[in-house]
Coordinates of C-alpha atoms in Angstrom, one line a residue:
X163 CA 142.6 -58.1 125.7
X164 CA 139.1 -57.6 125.1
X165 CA 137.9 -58.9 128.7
X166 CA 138.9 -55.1 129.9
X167 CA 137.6 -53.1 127.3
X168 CA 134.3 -54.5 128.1
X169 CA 135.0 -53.7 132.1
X170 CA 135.5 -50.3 131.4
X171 CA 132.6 -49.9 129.4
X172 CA 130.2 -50.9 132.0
X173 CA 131.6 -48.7 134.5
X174 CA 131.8 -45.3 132.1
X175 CA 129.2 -43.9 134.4
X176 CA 130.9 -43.7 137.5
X177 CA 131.5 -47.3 138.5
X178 CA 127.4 -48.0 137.9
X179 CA 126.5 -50.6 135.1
X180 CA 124.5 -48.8 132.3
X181 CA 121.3 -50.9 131.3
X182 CA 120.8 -51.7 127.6
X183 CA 118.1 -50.1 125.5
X184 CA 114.8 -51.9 125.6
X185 CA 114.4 -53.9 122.2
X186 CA 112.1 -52.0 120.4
X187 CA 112.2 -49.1 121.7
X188 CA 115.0 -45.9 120.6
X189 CA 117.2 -45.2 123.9
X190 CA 115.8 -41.7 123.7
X191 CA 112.2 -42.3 124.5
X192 CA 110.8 -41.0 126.9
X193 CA 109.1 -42.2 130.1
X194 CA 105.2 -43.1 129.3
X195 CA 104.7 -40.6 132.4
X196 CA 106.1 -37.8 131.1
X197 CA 104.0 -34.7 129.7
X198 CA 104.3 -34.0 125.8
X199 CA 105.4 -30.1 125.3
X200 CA 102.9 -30.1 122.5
X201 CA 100.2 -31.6 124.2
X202 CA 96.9 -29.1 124.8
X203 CA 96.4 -28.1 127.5
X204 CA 92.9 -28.5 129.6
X205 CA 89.9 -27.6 128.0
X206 CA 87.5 -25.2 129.9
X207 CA 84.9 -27.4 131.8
X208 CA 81.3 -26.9 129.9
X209 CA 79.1 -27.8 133.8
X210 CA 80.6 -25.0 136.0
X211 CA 78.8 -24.3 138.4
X212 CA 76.4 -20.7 137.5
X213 CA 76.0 -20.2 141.2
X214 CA 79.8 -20.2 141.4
X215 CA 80.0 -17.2 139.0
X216 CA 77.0 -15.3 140.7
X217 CA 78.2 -15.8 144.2
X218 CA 81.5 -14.1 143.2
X219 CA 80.1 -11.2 141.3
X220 CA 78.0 -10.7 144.4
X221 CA 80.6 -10.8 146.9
X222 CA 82.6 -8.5 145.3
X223 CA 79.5 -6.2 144.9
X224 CA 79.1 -6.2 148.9
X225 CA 83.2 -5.4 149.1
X226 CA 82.9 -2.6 147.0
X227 CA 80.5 -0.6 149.4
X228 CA 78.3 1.2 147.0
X229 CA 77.9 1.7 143.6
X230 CA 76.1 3.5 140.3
X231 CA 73.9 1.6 138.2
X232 CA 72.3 3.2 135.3
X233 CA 69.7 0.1 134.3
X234 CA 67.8 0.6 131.0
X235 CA 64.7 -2.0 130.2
X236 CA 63.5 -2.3 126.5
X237 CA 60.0 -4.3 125.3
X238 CA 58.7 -3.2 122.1
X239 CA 57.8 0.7 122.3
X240 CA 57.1 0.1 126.2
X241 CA 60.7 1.2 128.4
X242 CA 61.7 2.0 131.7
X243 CA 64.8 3.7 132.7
X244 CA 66.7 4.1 136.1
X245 CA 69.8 5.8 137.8
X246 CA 70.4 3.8 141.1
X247 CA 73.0 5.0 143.7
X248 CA 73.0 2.7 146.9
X249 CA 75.6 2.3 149.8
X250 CA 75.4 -1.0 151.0
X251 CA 75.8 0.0 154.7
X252 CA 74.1 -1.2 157.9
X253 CA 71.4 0.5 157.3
X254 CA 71.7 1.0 154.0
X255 CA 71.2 4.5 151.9
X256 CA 70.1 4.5 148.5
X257 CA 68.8 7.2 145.6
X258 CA 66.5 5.7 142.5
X259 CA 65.1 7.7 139.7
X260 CA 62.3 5.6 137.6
X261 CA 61.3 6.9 134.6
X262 CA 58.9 5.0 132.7
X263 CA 54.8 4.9 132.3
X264 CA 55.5 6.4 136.1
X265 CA 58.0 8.4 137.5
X266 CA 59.1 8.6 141.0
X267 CA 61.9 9.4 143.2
X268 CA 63.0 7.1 146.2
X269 CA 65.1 8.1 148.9
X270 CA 66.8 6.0 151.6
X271 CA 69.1 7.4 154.1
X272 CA 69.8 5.0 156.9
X273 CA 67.1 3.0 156.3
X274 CA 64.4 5.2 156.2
X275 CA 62.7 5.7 153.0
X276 CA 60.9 8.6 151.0
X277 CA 58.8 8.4 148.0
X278 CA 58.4 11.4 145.7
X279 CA 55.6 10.6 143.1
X280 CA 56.1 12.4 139.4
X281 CA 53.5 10.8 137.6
X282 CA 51.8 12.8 135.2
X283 CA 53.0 15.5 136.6
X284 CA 50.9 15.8 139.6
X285 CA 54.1 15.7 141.7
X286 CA 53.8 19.0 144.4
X287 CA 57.4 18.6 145.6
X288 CA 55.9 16.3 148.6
X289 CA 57.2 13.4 149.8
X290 CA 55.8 10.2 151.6
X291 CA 57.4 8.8 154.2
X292 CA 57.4 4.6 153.5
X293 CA 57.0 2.3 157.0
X294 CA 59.5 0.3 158.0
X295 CA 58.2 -2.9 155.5
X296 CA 57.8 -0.9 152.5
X297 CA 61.1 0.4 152.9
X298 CA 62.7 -3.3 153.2
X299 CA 60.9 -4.5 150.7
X300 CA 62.1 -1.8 148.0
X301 CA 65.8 -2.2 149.7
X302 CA 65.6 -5.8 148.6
X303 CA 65.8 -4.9 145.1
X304 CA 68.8 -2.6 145.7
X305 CA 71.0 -5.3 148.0
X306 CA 73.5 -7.3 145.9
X307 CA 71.3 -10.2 145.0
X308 CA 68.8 -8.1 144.2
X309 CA 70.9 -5.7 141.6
X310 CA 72.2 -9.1 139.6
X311 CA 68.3 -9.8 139.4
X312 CA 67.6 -12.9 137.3
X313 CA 71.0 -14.4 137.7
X314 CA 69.4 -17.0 140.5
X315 CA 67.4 -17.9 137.3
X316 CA 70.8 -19.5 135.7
X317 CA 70.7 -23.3 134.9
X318 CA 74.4 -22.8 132.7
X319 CA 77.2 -20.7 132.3
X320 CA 79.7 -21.2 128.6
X321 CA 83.4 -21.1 129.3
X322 CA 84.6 -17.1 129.6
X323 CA 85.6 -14.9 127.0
X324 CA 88.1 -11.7 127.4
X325 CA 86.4 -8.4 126.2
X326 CA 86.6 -4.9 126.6
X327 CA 83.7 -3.9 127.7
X328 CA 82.4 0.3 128.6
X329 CA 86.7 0.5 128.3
X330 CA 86.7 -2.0 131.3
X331 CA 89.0 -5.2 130.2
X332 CA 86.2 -7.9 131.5
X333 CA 86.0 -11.4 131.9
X334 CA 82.1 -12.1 130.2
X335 CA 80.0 -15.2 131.2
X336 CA 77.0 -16.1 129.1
X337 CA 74.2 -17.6 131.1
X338 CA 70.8 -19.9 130.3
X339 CA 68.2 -18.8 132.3
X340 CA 65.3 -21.1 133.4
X341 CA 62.5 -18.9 131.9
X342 CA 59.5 -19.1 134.3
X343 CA 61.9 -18.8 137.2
X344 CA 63.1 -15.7 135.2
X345 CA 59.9 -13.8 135.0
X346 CA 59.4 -14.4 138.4
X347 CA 62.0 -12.4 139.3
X348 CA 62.4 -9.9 137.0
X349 CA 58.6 -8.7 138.5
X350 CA 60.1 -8.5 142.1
X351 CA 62.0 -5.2 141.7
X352 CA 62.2 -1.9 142.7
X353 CA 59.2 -0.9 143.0
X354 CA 57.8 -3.6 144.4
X355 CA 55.6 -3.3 147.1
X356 CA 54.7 -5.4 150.4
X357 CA 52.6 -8.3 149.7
X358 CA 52.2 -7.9 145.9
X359 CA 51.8 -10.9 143.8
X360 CA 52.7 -10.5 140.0
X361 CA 50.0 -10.7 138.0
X362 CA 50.3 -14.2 136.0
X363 CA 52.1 -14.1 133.0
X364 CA 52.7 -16.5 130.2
X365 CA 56.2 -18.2 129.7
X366 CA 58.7 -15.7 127.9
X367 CA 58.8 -17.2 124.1
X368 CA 62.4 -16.5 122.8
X369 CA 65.5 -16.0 124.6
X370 CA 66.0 -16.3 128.4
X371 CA 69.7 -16.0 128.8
X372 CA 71.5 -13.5 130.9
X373 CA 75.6 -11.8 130.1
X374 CA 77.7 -10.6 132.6
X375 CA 80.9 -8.7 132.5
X376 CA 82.9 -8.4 135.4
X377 CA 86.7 -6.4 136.3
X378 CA 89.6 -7.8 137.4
X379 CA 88.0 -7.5 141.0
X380 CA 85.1 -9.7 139.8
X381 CA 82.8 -6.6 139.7
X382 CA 79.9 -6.3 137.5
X383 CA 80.8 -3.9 134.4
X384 CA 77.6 -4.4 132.5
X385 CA 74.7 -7.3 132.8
X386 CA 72.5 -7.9 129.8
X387 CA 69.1 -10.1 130.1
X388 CA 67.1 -11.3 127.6
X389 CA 63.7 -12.5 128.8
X390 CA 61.4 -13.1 125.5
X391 CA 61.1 -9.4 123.9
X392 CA 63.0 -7.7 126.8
X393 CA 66.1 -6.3 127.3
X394 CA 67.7 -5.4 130.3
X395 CA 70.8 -3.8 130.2
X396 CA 72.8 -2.8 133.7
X397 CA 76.2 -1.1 133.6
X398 CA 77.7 -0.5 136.9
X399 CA 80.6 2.0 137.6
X400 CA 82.3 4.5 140.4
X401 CA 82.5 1.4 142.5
X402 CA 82.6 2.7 146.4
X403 CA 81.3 6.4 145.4
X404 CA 79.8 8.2 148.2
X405 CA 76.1 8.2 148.3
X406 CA 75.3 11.6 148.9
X407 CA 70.9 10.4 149.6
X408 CA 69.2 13.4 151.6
X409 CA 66.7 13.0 153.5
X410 CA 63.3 15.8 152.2
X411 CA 62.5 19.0 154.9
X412 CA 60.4 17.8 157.3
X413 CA 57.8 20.2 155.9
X414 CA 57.1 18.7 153.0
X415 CA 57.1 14.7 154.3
X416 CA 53.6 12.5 154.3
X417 CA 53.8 9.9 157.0
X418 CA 52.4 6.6 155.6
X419 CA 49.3 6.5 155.0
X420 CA 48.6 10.3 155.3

């Protein structure tokens, strides 16, 4: 009577023999393969790639079109301040205000540049018309690359945070910045002119990091750079804004060199 009883025990699962329990083991453990529900998941990777980040910021830059930048620089009592609007068309058009221990107005409509000077207020309403070189050379500074600046300085970039940032909801990315690389170009901007060479400087003491703050469309928010005593600070908005850049009357317009 017993020799069926065990029969029908074997086959309970549909006529397939059900394997005993490993000795040792509970039935119910499960397969060395399978993932723990409280297991952590992955940690954020400390060595990505900084040029990653940049690249992305910059392509969505070129995407947008055009943008304001209102870009603040702060060393000791010594500052500089600037309202950019540029259009990042083929050719571009741009409008820069640069107050600081000078003042000048440039204006770039379709590639062609003006310079109004405003320096100690010897400024007659007249404009100089910049050559072709000078013109590219002060369009570098307002391209993509040349808006996230010292960014191509980055050796690291931490793990990103969530913020708020200017009412934006940003992803922010702290950077290290290789300072001599930094300085270097941090003295190529706006206002540089063709064939300078920066007057040597010693290596920033302090601080060379760089933090960036980007949308939901990976656009720049704001960018902060330390570099020694200065601050930097760059807050972009009104992302693909129509430049409204003018070109000056024709009766008040140096030609270069005049």
């Amino acid at each position: 009577m017993l020799v069926p009883v065990l029969v029908l025990g074997a086959c309970a699962s549909g006529g397939r023999p059900v394997p005993p329990p490993s000795l040792g083991a509970p039935a119910s453990s499960p397969s060395p393969s399978a993932p723990s529900l409280d297991a952590p998941g992955p940690a954020p990777s400390p060595t990505r790639d900084p040029a990653d980040v940049v690249s992305a910021a910059r392509d969505a830059t070129q995407r947008a079109g055009s943008v304001v930048v209102t870009r603040t620089a702060q060393d000791g009592e010594d500052w500089t301040h600037e309202d950019i609007e540029v259009a990042f068309t083929v050719p571009p058009s741009a409008r820069v205000l640069h107050v600081g221990d000078d003042i000048w107005t440039l204006n770039v409509v379709d590639g062609v540049g003006h310079l109004k000077d405003q320096s100690e207020r010897k400024s007659t309403n007249r404009w100089t018309r910049l050559d072709d070189t000078e013109t590219a050379a002060r369009l570098r500074g307002l391209s993509p690359e040349g808006l996230l600046g010292v960014l191509g300085a980055a050796t690291s970039v931490a793990a990103p945070t969530e913020e708020t940032v200017r009412e934006v909801p940003s992803t922010c990315h702290a950077f290290v910045l290789d300072p001599v690389e930094a300085l270097t170009l941090a003295e190529t901007d706006i206002g540089a002119e063709p064939g300078d060479t920066p007057s040597p400087s010693p290596t920033p003491t302090g601080a060379a990091t760089a933090r960036l703050c980007a949308d939901g469309q990976e656009r720049p928010v704001e960018l902060v750079v330390t570099l020694g005593g200065q601050v930097t600070t760059s807050v972009f908005s009104q992302w693909g804004f129509a430049i409204e850049a003018l070109p000056p009357p024709e009766h008040l317009v140096d030609q270069p060199g005049g």
